[in-house]
Amino acid sequence: MKDMLTVALPKGKLFDDAIELLQEAGLNTKGLSENSRKLVIHNEKDRVKYIICRPTDIPTFVEYGAADFGIVGKDTIVEQDKDIMELVDLRFGFCRFVVALPDASAKGRDLTQFNYRRVATKFPKVAETFFAEKGMQVEIIKLHGNIELAPAVGLADMIVDIVSTGRTLKENNLTAVEDIFTATARLIANRVAYRLKHKRIQPLVERVRSLVKDKEVTY
């Protein structure tokens, strides 16, 4: 069906807010669950197909046209730098990118004193750009999880990661010493789909924009 819309939804912390928003915007989201083993859900009546996937995969699904549009965090968009359209700031899923040091190292010291040190992160592009702009040379170590562990075992001197409340940093004796940028969830679209299915996508985009414009940013 050529006018079927395919929507990529993120598993994890953004899922419930994404479902609620799409429902408010008029899409039928009944039966969608991130815990379901069914990863493709068709709604023939509304001509919508949902795919449920890892947040880090959503820009790829959208860029290649496997999904017409999707919802994903700004942090993932910046790190991956895919050829996609960023349409609306959805104002939920707030987090911030920070540089964090072990508590003992952070006391009374400036970040520039850590030149030529090692940095652990899941976001090497963000980290590399940040330190290059500060004129610092560091060694970036890419990890896929538990970034806070790296300074504790001597793998890295500091980390670059996203934080929401800062609780995880505190529990692992780390102190955020510099903010890089803040991020929230975004509505993104495939460039070709946005043009070819404009009559279906644009009204939805306008409804979403109207729904979120006066909302407070939430975690």
PDB file of C-alpha atoms in Angstrom:
ATOM      1  CA  MET A   1       0.000   0.000   0.000  1.00  0.00           C
ATOM      2  CA  LYS A   2       1.804   3.087  -1.231  1.00  0.00           C
ATOM      3  CA  ASP A   3       0.317   5.548   1.267  1.00  0.00           C
ATOM      4  CA  MET A   4       1.040   3.326   4.282  1.00  0.00           C
ATOM      5  CA  LEU A   5       3.041   5.236   6.904  1.00  0.00           C
ATOM      6  CA  THR A   6       5.820   3.385   8.684  1.00  0.00           C
ATOM      7  CA  VAL A   7       6.717   4.723  12.122  1.00  0.00           C
ATOM      8  CA  ALA A   8       9.878   3.710  14.020  1.00  0.00           C
ATOM      9  CA  LEU A   9       9.385   3.661  17.788  1.00  0.00           C
ATOM     10  CA  PRO A  10      12.220   3.476  20.333  1.00  0.00           C
ATOM     11  CA  LYS A  11      12.388   0.837  23.022  1.00  0.00           C
ATOM     12  CA  GLY A  12      13.340   2.042  26.479  1.00  0.00           C
ATOM     13  CA  LYS A  13      12.692   5.250  28.353  1.00  0.00           C
ATOM     14  CA  LEU A  14      11.227   7.155  25.380  1.00  0.00           C
ATOM     15  CA  PHE A  15       8.672   4.483  24.468  1.00  0.00           C
ATOM     16  CA  ASP A  16       5.739   5.385  26.751  1.00  0.00           C
ATOM     17  CA  ASP A  17       5.962   9.136  26.040  1.00  0.00           C
ATOM     18  CA  ALA A  18       6.198   8.443  22.299  1.00  0.00           C
ATOM     19  CA  ILE A  19       3.083   6.256  22.350  1.00  0.00           C
ATOM     20  CA  GLU A  20       1.139   8.809  24.387  1.00  0.00           C
ATOM     21  CA  LEU A  21       2.083  11.632  22.031  1.00  0.00           C
ATOM     22  CA  LEU A  22       1.169   9.740  18.851  1.00  0.00           C
ATOM     23  CA  GLN A  23      -2.141   8.743  20.381  1.00  0.00           C
ATOM     24  CA  GLU A  24      -2.893  12.386  21.240  1.00  0.00           C
ATOM     25  CA  ALA A  25      -1.972  13.266  17.672  1.00  0.00           C
ATOM     26  CA  GLY A  26      -4.673  10.923  16.367  1.00  0.00           C
ATOM     27  CA  LEU A  27      -2.821   7.704  15.564  1.00  0.00           C
ATOM     28  CA  ASN A  28      -4.221   4.411  16.788  1.00  0.00           C
ATOM     29  CA  THR A  29      -1.540   2.973  19.072  1.00  0.00           C
ATOM     30  CA  LYS A  30      -3.692   0.293  20.683  1.00  0.00           C
ATOM     31  CA  GLY A  31      -1.810  -2.934  21.332  1.00  0.00           C
ATOM     32  CA  LEU A  32       1.683  -1.433  21.078  1.00  0.00           C
ATOM     33  CA  SER A  33       4.021  -2.684  23.789  1.00  0.00           C
ATOM     34  CA  GLU A  34       7.801  -2.531  24.012  1.00  0.00           C
ATOM     35  CA  ASN A  35       7.727  -5.889  25.823  1.00  0.00           C
ATOM     36  CA  SER A  36       6.037  -7.630  22.912  1.00  0.00           C
ATOM     37  CA  ARG A  37       8.074 -10.074  20.834  1.00  0.00           C
ATOM     38  CA  LYS A  38       6.243  -8.754  17.787  1.00  0.00           C
ATOM     39  CA  LEU A  39       8.414  -5.997  16.345  1.00  0.00           C
ATOM     40  CA  VAL A  40       6.238  -5.019  13.357  1.00  0.00           C
ATOM     41  CA  ILE A  41       2.621  -4.086  14.010  1.00  0.00           C
ATOM     42  CA  HIS A  42       0.218  -3.282  11.171  1.00  0.00           C
ATOM     43  CA  ASN A  43      -2.883  -1.159  11.423  1.00  0.00           C
ATOM     44  CA  GLU A  44      -4.503  -1.646   8.022  1.00  0.00           C
ATOM     45  CA  LYS A  45      -7.515   0.513   8.844  1.00  0.00           C
ATOM     46  CA  ASP A  46      -5.382   3.590   9.638  1.00  0.00           C
ATOM     47  CA  ARG A  47      -2.739   2.665   7.026  1.00  0.00           C
ATOM     48  CA  VAL A  48       0.052   2.774   9.616  1.00  0.00           C
ATOM     49  CA  LYS A  49       2.806   0.261  10.321  1.00  0.00           C
ATOM     50  CA  TYR A  50       4.878   0.484  13.488  1.00  0.00           C
ATOM     51  CA  ILE A  51       8.321  -0.973  13.935  1.00  0.00           C
ATOM     52  CA  ILE A  52       9.809  -1.195  17.436  1.00  0.00           C
ATOM     53  CA  CYS A  53      13.590  -1.113  17.646  1.00  0.00           C
ATOM     54  CA  ARG A  54      16.636   0.042  19.589  1.00  0.00           C
ATOM     55  CA  PRO A  55      16.861   3.845  19.791  1.00  0.00           C
ATOM     56  CA  THR A  56      20.337   3.797  18.246  1.00  0.00           C
ATOM     57  CA  ASP A  57      18.973   2.004  15.159  1.00  0.00           C
ATOM     58  CA  ILE A  58      16.128   4.423  14.457  1.00  0.00           C
ATOM     59  CA  PRO A  59      18.154   7.010  12.457  1.00  0.00           C
ATOM     60  CA  THR A  60      19.371   4.180  10.208  1.00  0.00           C
ATOM     61  CA  PHE A  61      15.851   2.819   9.585  1.00  0.00           C
ATOM     62  CA  VAL A  62      14.681   6.346   8.761  1.00  0.00           C
ATOM     63  CA  GLU A  63      17.675   7.336   6.625  1.00  0.00           C
ATOM     64  CA  TYR A  64      17.296   4.266   4.386  1.00  0.00           C
ATOM     65  CA  GLY A  65      13.504   4.612   4.119  1.00  0.00           C
ATOM     66  CA  ALA A  66      12.623   1.463   6.076  1.00  0.00           C
ATOM     67  CA  ALA A  67      10.629   3.889   8.231  1.00  0.00           C
ATOM     68  CA  ASP A  68       9.014   7.126   7.017  1.00  0.00           C
ATOM     69  CA  PHE A  69       9.492   8.834  10.338  1.00  0.00           C
ATOM     70  CA  GLY A  70      10.489   8.006  13.894  1.00  0.00           C
ATOM     71  CA  ILE A  71      11.176   9.248  17.391  1.00  0.00           C
ATOM     72  CA  VAL A  72      14.699   9.316  18.818  1.00  0.00           C
ATOM     73  CA  GLY A  73      16.864  11.350  21.180  1.00  0.00           C
ATOM     74  CA  LYS A  74      18.875  14.345  19.991  1.00  0.00           C
ATOM     75  CA  ASP A  75      21.956  12.694  21.529  1.00  0.00           C
ATOM     76  CA  THR A  76      21.677   9.819  19.030  1.00  0.00           C
ATOM     77  CA  ILE A  77      21.042  12.209  16.129  1.00  0.00           C
ATOM     78  CA  VAL A  78      24.173  14.244  16.864  1.00  0.00           C
ATOM     79  CA  GLU A  79      26.377  11.198  17.403  1.00  0.00           C
ATOM     80  CA  GLN A  80      25.278   9.412  14.215  1.00  0.00           C
ATOM     81  CA  ASP A  81      24.926  12.441  11.911  1.00  0.00           C
ATOM     82  CA  LYS A  82      22.591  10.605   9.499  1.00  0.00           C
ATOM     83  CA  ASP A  83      20.956  12.188   6.447  1.00  0.00           C
ATOM     84  CA  ILE A  84      17.503  12.691   7.976  1.00  0.00           C
ATOM     85  CA  MET A  85      15.057  15.537   8.614  1.00  0.00           C
ATOM     86  CA  GLU A  86      14.674  16.707  12.204  1.00  0.00           C
ATOM     87  CA  LEU A  87      11.099  18.013  12.435  1.00  0.00           C
ATOM     88  CA  VAL A  88       9.970  18.683  16.012  1.00  0.00           C
ATOM     89  CA  ASP A  89      11.532  18.971  19.469  1.00  0.00           C
ATOM     90  CA  LEU A  90       9.156  16.736  21.473  1.00  0.00           C
ATOM     91  CA  ARG A  91      10.240  18.147  24.849  1.00  0.00           C
ATOM     92  CA  PHE A  92      10.454  14.828  26.695  1.00  0.00           C
ATOM     93  CA  GLY A  93      13.380  12.540  27.454  1.00  0.00           C
ATOM     94  CA  PHE A  94      15.545  15.418  28.650  1.00  0.00           C
ATOM     95  CA  CYS A  95      19.182  14.610  29.315  1.00  0.00           C
ATOM     96  CA  ARG A  96      22.508  16.374  29.063  1.00  0.00           C
ATOM     97  CA  PHE A  97      25.927  15.448  27.773  1.00  0.00           C
ATOM     98  CA  VAL A  98      28.630  15.982  30.389  1.00  0.00           C
ATOM     99  CA  VAL A  99      32.293  15.412  31.030  1.00  0.00           C
ATOM    100  CA  ALA A 100      32.697  13.691  34.397  1.00  0.00           C
ATOM    101  CA  LEU A 101      35.804  13.073  36.509  1.00  0.00           C
ATOM    102  CA  PRO A 102      36.348  10.942  39.610  1.00  0.00           C
ATOM    103  CA  ASP A 103      35.397  12.991  42.669  1.00  0.00           C
ATOM    104  CA  ALA A 104      38.982  13.119  43.929  1.00  0.00           C
ATOM    105  CA  SER A 105      40.340  14.333  40.576  1.00  0.00           C
ATOM    106  CA  ALA A 106      37.647  16.969  40.116  1.00  0.00           C
ATOM    107  CA  LYS A 107      38.357  18.954  43.274  1.00  0.00           C
ATOM    108  CA  GLY A 108      39.936  22.299  42.471  1.00  0.00           C
ATOM    109  CA  ARG A 109      41.097  21.310  39.006  1.00  0.00           C
ATOM    110  CA  ASP A 110      40.236  22.669  35.567  1.00  0.00           C
ATOM    111  CA  LEU A 111      39.348  20.308  32.720  1.00  0.00           C
ATOM    112  CA  THR A 112      42.222  21.656  30.618  1.00  0.00           C
ATOM    113  CA  GLN A 113      44.620  20.086  33.126  1.00  0.00           C
ATOM    114  CA  PHE A 114      43.543  16.717  31.726  1.00  0.00           C
ATOM    115  CA  ASN A 115      45.082  17.158  28.296  1.00  0.00           C
ATOM    116  CA  TYR A 116      46.517  13.976  26.734  1.00  0.00           C
ATOM    117  CA  ARG A 117      44.372  11.793  29.014  1.00  0.00           C
ATOM    118  CA  ARG A 118      41.980   8.965  28.138  1.00  0.00           C
ATOM    119  CA  VAL A 119      38.207   9.426  27.810  1.00  0.00           C
ATOM    120  CA  ALA A 120      35.673   6.570  27.875  1.00  0.00           C
ATOM    121  CA  THR A 121      32.362   7.101  26.103  1.00  0.00           C
ATOM    122  CA  LYS A 122      29.560   5.599  24.046  1.00  0.00           C
ATOM    123  CA  PHE A 123      29.599   8.787  21.962  1.00  0.00           C
ATOM    124  CA  PRO A 124      33.052   9.130  20.343  1.00  0.00           C
ATOM    125  CA  LYS A 125      32.001  11.760  17.774  1.00  0.00           C
ATOM    126  CA  VAL A 126      30.480  14.015  20.404  1.00  0.00           C
ATOM    127  CA  ALA A 127      33.533  13.622  22.635  1.00  0.00           C
ATOM    128  CA  GLU A 128      36.035  14.123  19.828  1.00  0.00           C
ATOM    129  CA  THR A 129      34.299  17.288  18.613  1.00  0.00           C
ATOM    130  CA  PHE A 130      34.021  18.707  22.120  1.00  0.00           C
ATOM    131  CA  PHE A 131      37.686  18.238  23.044  1.00  0.00           C
ATOM    132  CA  ALA A 132      38.902  19.394  19.615  1.00  0.00           C
ATOM    133  CA  GLU A 133      36.941  22.633  20.022  1.00  0.00           C
ATOM    134  CA  LYS A 134      38.623  23.140  23.407  1.00  0.00           C
ATOM    135  CA  GLY A 135      42.028  22.575  21.824  1.00  0.00           C
ATOM    136  CA  MET A 136      42.639  19.454  23.888  1.00  0.00           C
ATOM    137  CA  GLN A 137      44.190  16.207  22.676  1.00  0.00           C
ATOM    138  CA  VAL A 138      42.712  13.112  24.295  1.00  0.00           C
ATOM    139  CA  GLU A 139      42.484   9.414  23.536  1.00  0.00           C
ATOM    140  CA  ILE A 140      38.885   8.339  22.997  1.00  0.00           C
ATOM    141  CA  ILE A 141      37.969   4.817  24.160  1.00  0.00           C
ATOM    142  CA  LYS A 142      34.642   3.550  22.778  1.00  0.00           C
ATOM    143  CA  LEU A 143      32.543   1.457  25.151  1.00  0.00           C
ATOM    144  CA  HIS A 144      28.996   0.129  24.734  1.00  0.00           C
ATOM    145  CA  GLY A 145      27.791   0.403  28.318  1.00  0.00           C
ATOM    146  CA  ASN A 146      28.700   0.894  31.992  1.00  0.00           C
ATOM    147  CA  ILE A 147      30.840   3.900  31.126  1.00  0.00           C
ATOM    148  CA  GLU A 148      31.078   4.853  34.805  1.00  0.00           C
ATOM    149  CA  LEU A 149      33.196   1.751  35.387  1.00  0.00           C
ATOM    150  CA  ALA A 150      36.103   2.974  33.239  1.00  0.00           C
ATOM    151  CA  PRO A 151      37.697   5.462  35.710  1.00  0.00           C
ATOM    152  CA  ALA A 152      37.170   3.082  38.638  1.00  0.00           C
ATOM    153  CA  VAL A 153      39.327   0.368  37.051  1.00  0.00           C
ATOM    154  CA  GLY A 154      41.936   2.652  35.493  1.00  0.00           C
ATOM    155  CA  LEU A 155      40.753   2.277  31.903  1.00  0.00           C
ATOM    156  CA  ALA A 156      40.133   6.014  31.485  1.00  0.00           C
ATOM    157  CA  ASP A 157      40.720   9.260  33.382  1.00  0.00           C
ATOM    158  CA  MET A 158      37.273  10.687  32.641  1.00  0.00           C
ATOM    159  CA  ILE A 159      34.052   9.953  30.797  1.00  0.00           C
ATOM    160  CA  VAL A 160      31.686  11.661  28.376  1.00  0.00           C
ATOM    161  CA  ASP A 161      28.124  10.438  28.837  1.00  0.00           C
ATOM    162  CA  ILE A 162      24.496  11.494  28.998  1.00  0.00           C
ATOM    163  CA  VAL A 163      22.896  12.021  32.392  1.00  0.00           C
ATOM    164  CA  SER A 164      19.343  12.737  33.473  1.00  0.00           C
ATOM    165  CA  THR A 165      19.309  13.228  37.237  1.00  0.00           C
ATOM    166  CA  GLY A 166      23.025  12.673  37.946  1.00  0.00           C
ATOM    167  CA  ARG A 167      22.245   9.849  40.385  1.00  0.00           C
ATOM    168  CA  THR A 168      24.347   7.239  38.550  1.00  0.00           C
ATOM    169  CA  LEU A 169      27.374   9.553  38.515  1.00  0.00           C
ATOM    170  CA  LYS A 170      27.018  10.186  42.236  1.00  0.00           C
ATOM    171  CA  GLU A 171      26.699   6.481  43.055  1.00  0.00           C
ATOM    172  CA  ASN A 172      29.945   5.836  41.165  1.00  0.00           C
ATOM    173  CA  ASN A 173      31.902   8.706  42.780  1.00  0.00           C
ATOM    174  CA  LEU A 174      31.984  10.839  39.642  1.00  0.00           C
ATOM    175  CA  THR A 175      31.474  14.587  39.317  1.00  0.00           C
ATOM    176  CA  ALA A 176      30.190  16.363  36.205  1.00  0.00           C
ATOM    177  CA  VAL A 177      32.700  19.149  35.531  1.00  0.00           C
ATOM    178  CA  GLU A 178      31.453  20.500  32.211  1.00  0.00           C
ATOM    179  CA  ASP A 179      28.211  20.407  30.205  1.00  0.00           C
ATOM    180  CA  ILE A 180      28.504  19.756  26.461  1.00  0.00           C
ATOM    181  CA  PHE A 181      24.868  20.171  25.379  1.00  0.00           C
ATOM    182  CA  THR A 182      21.340  19.188  26.388  1.00  0.00           C
ATOM    183  CA  ALA A 183      19.110  16.794  24.444  1.00  0.00           C
ATOM    184  CA  THR A 184      15.440  15.812  24.177  1.00  0.00           C
ATOM    185  CA  ALA A 185      13.466  13.438  21.951  1.00  0.00           C
ATOM    186  CA  ARG A 186      12.898  14.538  18.345  1.00  0.00           C
ATOM    187  CA  LEU A 187      10.490  13.628  15.543  1.00  0.00           C
ATOM    188  CA  ILE A 188      12.567  12.761  12.490  1.00  0.00           C
ATOM    189  CA  ALA A 189      11.651  11.840   8.912  1.00  0.00           C
ATOM    190  CA  ASN A 190      13.098  10.294   5.785  1.00  0.00           C
ATOM    191  CA  ARG A 191      13.708  13.048   3.210  1.00  0.00           C
ATOM    192  CA  VAL A 192      12.099  11.218   0.288  1.00  0.00           C
ATOM    193  CA  ALA A 193       9.104   9.992   2.284  1.00  0.00           C
ATOM    194  CA  TYR A 194       8.497  13.488   3.603  1.00  0.00           C
ATOM    195  CA  ARG A 195       8.197  14.742   0.023  1.00  0.00           C
ATOM    196  CA  LEU A 196       6.238  11.823  -1.465  1.00  0.00           C
ATOM    197  CA  LYS A 197       3.874  11.390   1.509  1.00  0.00           C
ATOM    198  CA  HIS A 198       3.687  15.034   2.429  1.00  0.00           C
ATOM    199  CA  LYS A 199      -0.143  15.091   2.515  1.00  0.00           C
ATOM    200  CA  ARG A 200      -0.157  12.443   5.226  1.00  0.00           C
ATOM    201  CA  ILE A 201       2.964  13.419   7.161  1.00  0.00           C
ATOM    202  CA  GLN A 202       2.659  17.200   7.335  1.00  0.00           C
ATOM    203  CA  PRO A 203      -0.773  17.317   9.101  1.00  0.00           C
ATOM    204  CA  LEU A 204       0.587  14.856  11.657  1.00  0.00           C
ATOM    205  CA  VAL A 205       3.685  16.979  12.156  1.00  0.00           C
ATOM    206  CA  GLU A 206       1.509  20.063  12.699  1.00  0.00           C
ATOM    207  CA  ARG A 207      -0.639  18.235  15.277  1.00  0.00           C
ATOM    208  CA  VAL A 208       2.456  17.058  17.139  1.00  0.00           C
ATOM    209  CA  ARG A 209       3.978  20.537  17.019  1.00  0.00           C
ATOM    210  CA  SER A 210       0.781  22.002  18.430  1.00  0.00           C
ATOM    211  CA  LEU A 211       0.633  19.423  21.220  1.00  0.00           C
ATOM    212  CA  VAL A 212       4.172  20.017  22.484  1.00  0.00           C
ATOM    213  CA  LYS A 213       4.689  23.738  21.939  1.00  0.00           C
ATOM    214  CA  ASP A 214       3.616  24.784  25.450  1.00  0.00           C
ATOM    215  CA  LYS A 215       4.779  21.702  27.321  1.00  0.00           C
ATOM    216  CA  GLU A 216       7.418  21.812  30.001  1.00  0.00           C
ATOM    217  CA  VAL A 217      10.549  19.807  29.210  1.00  0.00           C
ATOM    218  CA  THR A 218      10.441  16.477  31.077  1.00  0.00           C
ATOM    219  CA  TYR A 219      13.000  13.791  31.918  1.00  0.00           C
TER     220      TYR A 219
END
